[in-house]
């Protein structure tokens, strides 16, 4: 059991390096690899914390964790309940079940709230915005610079069109379309749910802020390939400078549509989704990244990040899959034993396994031609 407990516990170790990862310089050059690493860390931490409690809970039932989980499931199905578990083991079981339910509940709740807020935004856009065929976007009336996307719809304000040059406007549109095509709202959803579930957990706050910045960088990379670094950087500066005092929308950008959601929900300022400009600190990093020259990120660092992500996921995945494979193997063995019937005193064997030789009847392999010749 100690080995399985260590395997589950090691998945929580990277949480201590979350701040160092968020401030690392290489993530600006390899935002996609860094995003995968953050996703792996969050997944491994959640599954590892749940698995750690399960390992501790089934300790008295077997010497190995997979056999212990099989024995625990077997006694539950047999109606024996929690027999054999002491108070400490019951507390570990309650920890795992409660943590799993808490995380799953917040993911569902965050998803429902996000969908509701997106529907509200789409309704308000349909009421007050006009679709511009020239820009393939919905245009809001108002002088404040606005640029964001909601459920695949790119939204601009009249002030944005008047403020930016034609090239800068196209760069902004390309940025927002990258958010829409990449479904960055879905990528951000688990981190928003984690922040809502554990608002005081430092990892949850750091991860949400870091992932927001990485999604912005990914959208920047998509826009800069077509419109260039200087044009995109100029658009970012133009958008953020006059909008510093504007309200924050549920999509994270400044807008004339105020948010109407409770604090902590995905539609509130405390839990923004990707938008063109949402936080001054992230905007500074984005502009510096563009003006300083992106250069070529180290492929070795990217490969190392992907390998580290795979290792992080493989640990808790092994802990989760091992009991299933063990149960399947034990059930197969039980089925094989049940298929070998016990012969009656009369010498008749019923339901015998085809590969098992009957004790009172010789197991002969007769060639078909020999059998026909004997007839």
Short mmCIF file of C-alpha atoms in Angstrom, two decimals:
data_model
loop_
_atom_site.label_atom_id
_atom_site.label_comp_id
_atom_site.label_asym_id
_atom_site.label_seq_id
_atom_site.Cartn_x
_atom_site.Cartn_y
_atom_site.Cartn_z
CA UNK A 1 0.00 0.00 0.00
CA UNK A 2 2.90 2.36 0.67
CA UNK A 3 3.93 2.39 -2.98
CA UNK A 4 0.41 3.19 -4.15
CA UNK A 5 0.10 5.94 -1.54
CA UNK A 6 3.38 7.47 -2.67
CA UNK A 7 2.28 7.30 -6.30
CA UNK A 8 -0.93 9.17 -5.49
CA UNK A 9 0.81 11.63 -3.18
CA UNK A 10 3.50 12.55 -5.71
CA UNK A 11 0.77 13.93 -7.97
CA UNK A 12 0.26 16.71 -5.43
CA UNK A 13 3.93 17.71 -5.33
CA UNK A 14 3.87 19.97 -8.46
CA UNK A 15 1.30 22.21 -6.75
CA UNK A 16 4.13 23.68 -4.68
CA UNK A 17 5.80 24.96 -7.86
CA UNK A 18 2.72 26.65 -9.34
CA UNK A 19 3.92 30.21 -8.78
CA UNK A 20 7.34 29.43 -10.18
CA UNK A 21 5.76 27.95 -13.31
CA UNK A 22 3.48 30.98 -13.73
CA UNK A 23 6.48 33.33 -13.66
CA UNK A 24 8.78 31.25 -15.83
CA UNK A 25 10.10 32.98 -18.94
CA UNK A 26 9.78 29.96 -21.22
CA UNK A 27 5.98 29.86 -20.97
CA UNK A 28 5.79 33.05 -23.08
CA UNK A 29 7.63 31.29 -25.88
CA UNK A 30 5.74 28.02 -25.55
CA UNK A 31 2.24 28.93 -24.35
CA UNK A 32 0.61 25.79 -25.75
CA UNK A 33 3.00 23.44 -23.97
CA UNK A 34 2.61 25.46 -20.76
CA UNK A 35 -1.18 25.26 -21.06
CA UNK A 36 -1.04 21.46 -21.41
CA UNK A 37 1.20 21.33 -18.34
CA UNK A 38 -1.27 23.38 -16.29
CA UNK A 39 -4.11 21.11 -17.38
CA UNK A 40 -2.11 18.02 -16.42
CA UNK A 41 -1.24 19.52 -13.03
CA UNK A 42 -4.87 20.31 -12.24
CA UNK A 43 -6.10 16.89 -13.39
CA UNK A 44 -3.37 15.01 -11.54
CA UNK A 45 -3.89 17.01 -8.35
CA UNK A 46 -7.63 16.36 -8.26
CA UNK A 47 -7.43 12.67 -9.10
CA UNK A 48 -4.38 12.18 -6.89
CA UNK A 49 -6.09 13.70 -3.86
CA UNK A 50 -9.12 11.45 -4.36
CA UNK A 51 -6.94 8.36 -4.93
CA UNK A 52 -4.85 9.06 -1.84
CA UNK A 53 -7.92 8.81 0.36
CA UNK A 54 -9.05 5.59 -1.33
CA UNK A 55 -5.64 3.99 -0.83
CA UNK A 56 -5.80 4.79 2.87
CA UNK A 57 -9.41 3.62 3.16
CA UNK A 58 -8.94 0.06 1.83
CA UNK A 59 -5.67 -0.63 3.65
CA UNK A 60 -7.14 -3.24 6.07
CA UNK A 61 -8.87 -5.19 3.30
CA UNK A 62 -5.82 -6.29 1.29
CA UNK A 63 -2.08 -5.85 1.03
CA UNK A 64 -2.28 -4.16 -2.38
CA UNK A 65 -4.53 -1.28 -3.36
CA UNK A 66 -6.13 -2.93 -6.45
CA UNK A 67 -7.07 -6.03 -4.45
CA UNK A 68 -8.32 -3.85 -1.63
CA UNK A 69 -10.63 -1.91 -3.94
CA UNK A 70 -11.90 -5.19 -5.42
CA UNK A 71 -12.58 -6.58 -1.94
CA UNK A 72 -14.31 -3.35 -0.92
CA UNK A 73 -16.54 -3.36 -4.01
CA UNK A 74 -17.29 -7.07 -3.52
CA UNK A 75 -18.39 -6.62 0.08
CA UNK A 76 -20.55 -3.64 -0.87
CA UNK A 77 -22.31 -5.72 -3.52
CA UNK A 78 -22.66 -8.59 -1.06
CA UNK A 79 -24.41 -6.31 1.43
CA UNK A 80 -21.60 -6.37 3.98
CA UNK A 81 -21.26 -2.58 3.91
CA UNK A 82 -18.15 -1.06 5.48
CA UNK A 83 -17.08 -4.11 7.44
CA UNK A 84 -13.42 -4.19 8.36
CA UNK A 85 -12.87 -0.42 8.14
CA UNK A 86 -11.80 1.50 11.24
CA UNK A 87 -12.54 5.15 12.07
CA UNK A 88 -9.44 6.42 10.29
CA UNK A 89 -10.25 4.40 7.20
CA UNK A 90 -13.83 5.66 7.20
CA UNK A 91 -12.55 9.23 7.46
CA UNK A 92 -10.30 8.66 4.44
CA UNK A 93 -13.24 7.21 2.51
CA UNK A 94 -15.42 10.19 3.39
CA UNK A 95 -12.59 12.49 2.26
CA UNK A 96 -12.37 10.86 -1.16
CA UNK A 97 -16.10 10.66 -1.78
CA UNK A 98 -16.70 14.17 -0.49
CA UNK A 99 -13.86 15.68 -2.52
CA UNK A 100 -15.00 13.93 -5.70
CA UNK A 101 -18.57 15.11 -5.19
CA UNK A 102 -17.44 18.65 -4.33
CA UNK A 103 -15.36 18.95 -7.51
CA UNK A 104 -17.99 17.35 -9.75
CA UNK A 105 -20.72 19.53 -8.28
CA UNK A 106 -18.79 22.75 -8.89
CA UNK A 107 -17.95 21.71 -12.44
CA UNK A 108 -21.64 21.13 -13.16
CA UNK A 109 -22.68 24.34 -11.39
CA UNK A 110 -20.04 26.39 -13.20
CA UNK A 111 -21.09 24.92 -16.54
CA UNK A 112 -24.74 25.73 -15.92
CA UNK A 113 -23.95 29.29 -14.83
CA UNK A 114 -21.65 29.84 -17.78
CA UNK A 115 -24.24 28.63 -20.27
CA UNK A 116 -26.89 30.81 -18.68
CA UNK A 117 -24.63 33.86 -18.83
CA UNK A 118 -23.79 33.15 -22.45
CA UNK A 119 -27.48 32.91 -23.31
CA UNK A 120 -28.09 36.24 -21.56
CA UNK A 121 -25.23 37.84 -23.46
CA UNK A 122 -26.46 36.48 -26.79
CA UNK A 123 -29.94 37.85 -26.09
CA UNK A 124 -28.60 41.31 -25.25
CA UNK A 125 -26.38 41.28 -28.34
CA UNK A 126 -29.36 40.40 -30.52
CA UNK A 127 -31.31 43.29 -28.99
CA UNK A 128 -28.76 46.12 -29.11
CA UNK A 129 -26.12 45.09 -31.67
CA UNK A 130 -26.16 45.10 -35.45
CA UNK A 131 -24.41 42.51 -37.54
CA UNK A 132 -21.75 43.99 -39.79
CA UNK A 133 -21.17 41.94 -42.92
CA UNK A 134 -17.99 43.89 -43.66
CA UNK A 135 -16.39 42.81 -40.38
CA UNK A 136 -18.39 39.60 -39.85
CA UNK A 137 -19.07 40.74 -36.30
CA UNK A 138 -21.81 42.22 -34.16
CA UNK A 139 -21.38 45.95 -33.56
CA UNK A 140 -22.60 47.58 -30.35
CA UNK A 141 -23.46 51.27 -30.18
CA UNK A 142 -21.17 53.22 -27.89
CA UNK A 143 -17.84 54.99 -27.80
CA UNK A 144 -16.06 52.69 -25.35
CA UNK A 145 -13.65 50.26 -27.05
CA UNK A 146 -15.07 46.76 -26.84
CA UNK A 147 -13.88 43.49 -28.34
CA UNK A 148 -14.88 40.04 -27.13
CA UNK A 149 -16.59 36.86 -28.24
CA UNK A 150 -19.60 35.01 -26.86
CA UNK A 151 -20.43 31.49 -28.04
CA UNK A 152 -18.62 31.99 -31.31
CA UNK A 153 -19.96 35.50 -31.91
CA UNK A 154 -17.40 38.26 -32.25
CA UNK A 155 -18.63 41.52 -30.73
CA UNK A 156 -17.20 45.00 -31.32
CA UNK A 157 -18.32 48.47 -30.42
CA UNK A 158 -18.60 51.46 -32.69
CA UNK A 159 -15.86 53.04 -30.60
CA UNK A 160 -13.50 50.19 -31.46
CA UNK A 161 -14.08 50.65 -35.18
CA UNK A 162 -13.50 54.41 -34.92
CA UNK A 163 -10.42 54.04 -32.70
CA UNK A 164 -8.37 51.49 -34.62
CA UNK A 165 -6.89 51.53 -38.08
CA UNK A 166 -8.06 49.00 -40.62
CA UNK A 167 -5.05 46.74 -40.00
CA UNK A 168 -5.38 46.97 -36.23
CA UNK A 169 -9.09 46.19 -36.45
CA UNK A 170 -8.40 43.10 -38.52
CA UNK A 171 -5.82 42.01 -35.95
CA UNK A 172 -8.40 42.40 -33.18
CA UNK A 173 -10.93 40.38 -35.16
CA UNK A 174 -8.37 37.64 -35.81
CA UNK A 175 -7.57 37.54 -32.09
CA UNK A 176 -11.20 37.11 -31.10
CA UNK A 177 -11.86 34.54 -33.81
CA UNK A 178 -8.95 32.53 -32.44
CA UNK A 179 -10.70 32.51 -29.05
CA UNK A 180 -13.91 31.37 -30.71
CA UNK A 181 -12.41 28.67 -32.91
CA UNK A 182 -10.23 27.35 -30.09
CA UNK A 183 -13.22 27.17 -27.70
CA UNK A 184 -11.13 28.83 -25.04
CA UNK A 185 -14.23 29.25 -22.90
CA UNK A 186 -14.34 25.45 -22.50
CA UNK A 187 -10.62 25.30 -21.77
CA UNK A 188 -11.05 27.88 -19.03
CA UNK A 189 -14.14 26.26 -17.51
CA UNK A 190 -12.40 23.66 -15.25
CA UNK A 191 -10.07 26.29 -13.81
CA UNK A 192 -12.98 28.61 -13.05
CA UNK A 193 -14.75 25.69 -11.36
CA UNK A 194 -11.60 24.90 -9.36
CA UNK A 195 -11.36 28.52 -8.23
CA UNK A 196 -15.03 28.50 -7.18
CA UNK A 197 -14.61 25.21 -5.32
CA UNK A 198 -11.47 26.32 -3.44
CA UNK A 199 -11.34 30.12 -3.45
CA UNK A 200 -8.63 30.20 -0.74
CA UNK A 201 -6.38 27.64 -2.42
CA UNK A 202 -3.32 29.45 -3.84
CA UNK A 203 -2.95 26.95 -6.69
CA UNK A 204 -6.51 27.60 -7.86
CA UNK A 205 -5.95 31.37 -8.07
CA UNK A 206 -2.53 31.11 -9.69
CA UNK A 207 -3.68 28.51 -12.20
CA UNK A 208 -6.70 30.53 -13.30
CA UNK A 209 -4.65 33.69 -13.85
CA UNK A 210 -1.89 31.80 -15.63
CA UNK A 211 -4.26 29.96 -17.96
CA UNK A 212 -6.04 33.21 -18.82
CA UNK A 213 -2.74 34.74 -19.86
CA UNK A 214 -1.74 31.67 -21.87
CA UNK A 215 -5.04 31.67 -23.77
CA UNK A 216 -4.50 35.32 -24.63
CA UNK A 217 -1.01 34.53 -25.90
CA UNK A 218 -2.34 31.70 -28.03
CA UNK A 219 -4.88 34.06 -29.58
CA UNK A 220 -2.12 36.63 -30.10
CA UNK A 221 -0.01 34.03 -31.90
CA UNK A 222 -2.88 33.28 -34.24
CA UNK A 223 -3.41 36.97 -35.03
CA UNK A 224 0.25 37.92 -35.40
CA UNK A 225 0.88 35.27 -38.06
CA UNK A 226 -1.35 37.22 -40.45
CA UNK A 227 -1.09 40.82 -39.27
CA UNK A 228 2.34 41.08 -37.65
CA UNK A 229 3.61 41.82 -34.15
CA UNK A 230 3.66 45.63 -34.32
CA UNK A 231 0.12 45.93 -35.62
CA UNK A 232 -1.26 43.63 -32.93
CA UNK A 233 0.74 45.33 -30.17
CA UNK A 234 -0.52 48.72 -31.30
CA UNK A 235 -4.10 47.46 -31.24
CA UNK A 236 -3.67 46.10 -27.71
CA UNK A 237 -2.30 49.43 -26.46
CA UNK A 238 -5.07 51.39 -28.18
CA UNK A 239 -7.75 49.12 -26.70
CA UNK A 240 -6.52 49.09 -23.12
CA UNK A 241 -5.50 52.75 -22.68
CA UNK A 242 -8.90 54.46 -22.93
CA UNK A 243 -10.68 51.51 -21.35
CA UNK A 244 -8.85 51.37 -18.05
CA UNK A 245 -11.86 52.54 -16.10
CA UNK A 246 -14.50 50.63 -18.05
CA UNK A 247 -16.39 47.71 -16.49
CA UNK A 248 -15.30 44.14 -17.05
CA UNK A 249 -17.56 41.88 -19.05
CA UNK A 250 -18.16 38.19 -18.49
CA UNK A 251 -15.84 37.56 -21.39
CA UNK A 252 -13.12 39.52 -19.67
CA UNK A 253 -12.93 42.51 -22.02
CA UNK A 254 -14.12 46.03 -21.38
CA UNK A 255 -17.64 46.60 -22.61
CA UNK A 256 -20.75 48.72 -22.37
CA UNK A 257 -22.79 45.68 -21.31
CA UNK A 258 -22.36 45.34 -17.54
CA UNK A 259 -22.19 41.89 -16.01
CA UNK A 260 -25.15 40.61 -14.03
CA UNK A 261 -23.86 37.63 -12.15
CA UNK A 262 -23.06 36.79 -8.61
CA UNK A 263 -19.48 37.15 -7.38
CA UNK A 264 -17.36 34.14 -8.08
CA UNK A 265 -19.46 32.88 -10.96
CA UNK A 266 -18.06 32.57 -14.47
CA UNK A 267 -20.04 35.61 -15.51
CA UNK A 268 -18.66 37.91 -12.87
CA UNK A 269 -15.56 40.12 -12.91
CA UNK A 270 -13.89 37.82 -10.41
CA UNK A 271 -13.97 34.97 -12.90
CA UNK A 272 -13.37 36.37 -16.36
CA UNK A 273 -13.12 34.39 -19.53
CA UNK A 274 -10.70 35.12 -22.36
CA UNK A 275 -11.18 38.47 -24.07
CA UNK A 276 -9.07 41.02 -25.88
CA UNK A 277 -8.06 43.00 -22.79
CA UNK A 278 -8.94 41.95 -19.28
CA UNK A 279 -6.04 42.64 -16.92
CA UNK A 280 -3.35 45.28 -17.01
CA UNK A 281 -0.56 42.95 -15.90
CA UNK A 282 -1.32 40.38 -18.57
CA UNK A 283 -1.59 43.08 -21.22
CA UNK A 284 1.88 44.38 -20.30
CA UNK A 285 3.33 40.89 -20.70
CA UNK A 286 1.57 40.47 -24.04
CA UNK A 287 2.85 43.76 -25.40
CA UNK A 288 6.40 43.09 -24.19
CA UNK A 289 6.21 39.65 -25.74
CA UNK A 290 5.22 41.10 -29.11
CA UNK A 291 7.56 44.10 -29.13
CA UNK A 292 10.52 42.17 -27.76
CA UNK A 293 10.32 39.60 -30.52
CA UNK A 294 8.95 36.16 -29.87
CA UNK A 295 11.90 34.37 -31.37
CA UNK A 296 11.88 30.63 -31.52
CA UNK A 297 10.92 28.84 -28.40
CA UNK A 298 13.06 25.91 -27.38
CA UNK A 299 11.59 22.72 -28.74
CA UNK A 300 13.43 20.85 -26.03
CA UNK A 301 11.54 22.79 -23.35
CA UNK A 302 8.25 22.13 -25.11
CA UNK A 303 9.03 18.42 -25.36
CA UNK A 304 9.99 18.36 -21.69
CA UNK A 305 6.71 20.05 -20.77
CA UNK A 306 4.71 17.51 -22.77
CA UNK A 307 6.64 14.62 -21.20
CA UNK A 308 6.10 16.05 -17.72
CA UNK A 309 2.38 16.38 -18.47
CA UNK A 310 2.20 12.75 -19.57
CA UNK A 311 4.02 11.61 -16.42
CA UNK A 312 1.76 13.67 -14.19
CA UNK A 313 -1.36 12.19 -15.75
CA UNK A 314 -0.02 8.61 -15.85
CA UNK A 315 0.40 8.42 -12.07
CA UNK A 316 -3.20 9.02 -10.98
CA UNK A 317 -4.45 7.25 -14.11
CA UNK A 318 -2.57 4.12 -13.05
CA UNK A 319 -4.05 4.34 -9.56
CA UNK A 320 -7.53 4.68 -11.04
CA UNK A 321 -7.20 1.96 -13.69
CA UNK A 322 -5.38 -0.66 -11.59
CA UNK A 323 -8.44 -1.64 -9.48
CA UNK A 324 -10.54 -1.99 -12.63
CA UNK A 325 -8.01 -4.27 -14.31
CA UNK A 326 -7.56 -6.25 -11.12
CA UNK A 327 -11.31 -6.75 -10.73
CA UNK A 328 -11.66 -7.80 -14.34
CA UNK A 329 -8.87 -10.36 -13.94
CA UNK A 330 -10.29 -11.75 -10.70
CA UNK A 331 -13.75 -12.04 -12.21
CA UNK A 332 -12.28 -13.91 -15.16
CA UNK A 333 -10.53 -16.33 -12.82
CA UNK A 334 -13.75 -16.88 -10.86
CA UNK A 335 -15.62 -17.55 -14.09
CA UNK A 336 -13.01 -20.13 -15.11
CA UNK A 337 -13.29 -21.89 -11.77
CA UNK A 338 -17.08 -21.90 -11.93
CA UNK A 339 -17.02 -23.39 -15.43
CA UNK A 340 -15.21 -26.53 -14.23
CA UNK A 341 -18.02 -28.65 -12.83
CA UNK A 342 -17.67 -31.16 -10.03
CA UNK A 343 -18.43 -34.67 -11.25
CA UNK A 344 -21.22 -36.61 -9.57
CA UNK A 345 -20.70 -40.13 -8.12
CA UNK A 346 -22.36 -41.58 -11.22
CA UNK A 347 -19.47 -40.26 -13.29
CA UNK A 348 -21.43 -37.60 -15.14
CA UNK A 349 -19.84 -34.14 -15.39
CA UNK A 350 -22.21 -31.24 -16.07
CA UNK A 351 -21.26 -27.79 -17.37
CA UNK A 352 -17.63 -28.82 -17.66
CA UNK A 353 -15.19 -26.33 -19.13
CA UNK A 354 -14.28 -27.35 -22.69
CA UNK A 355 -10.55 -27.33 -21.93
CA UNK A 356 -10.86 -29.41 -18.74
CA UNK A 357 -10.50 -33.17 -19.12
CA UNK A 358 -13.26 -35.19 -17.46
CA UNK A 359 -11.94 -37.55 -14.79
CA UNK A 360 -14.20 -40.48 -15.75
CA UNK A 361 -14.05 -39.97 -19.50
CA UNK A 362 -10.87 -39.85 -21.56
CA UNK A 363 -10.26 -36.56 -23.32
CA UNK A 364 -9.58 -37.82 -26.85
CA UNK A 365 -8.73 -35.66 -29.85
CA UNK A 366 -9.96 -37.83 -32.73
CA UNK A 367 -9.25 -36.82 -36.28
CA UNK A 368 -12.46 -36.37 -38.34
CA UNK A 369 -11.35 -38.93 -40.98
CA UNK A 370 -10.53 -41.52 -38.35
CA UNK A 371 -13.92 -41.00 -36.79
CA UNK A 372 -15.68 -41.50 -40.12
CA UNK A 373 -13.61 -44.64 -40.84
CA UNK A 374 -14.57 -46.18 -37.52
CA UNK A 375 -18.19 -45.67 -38.39
#
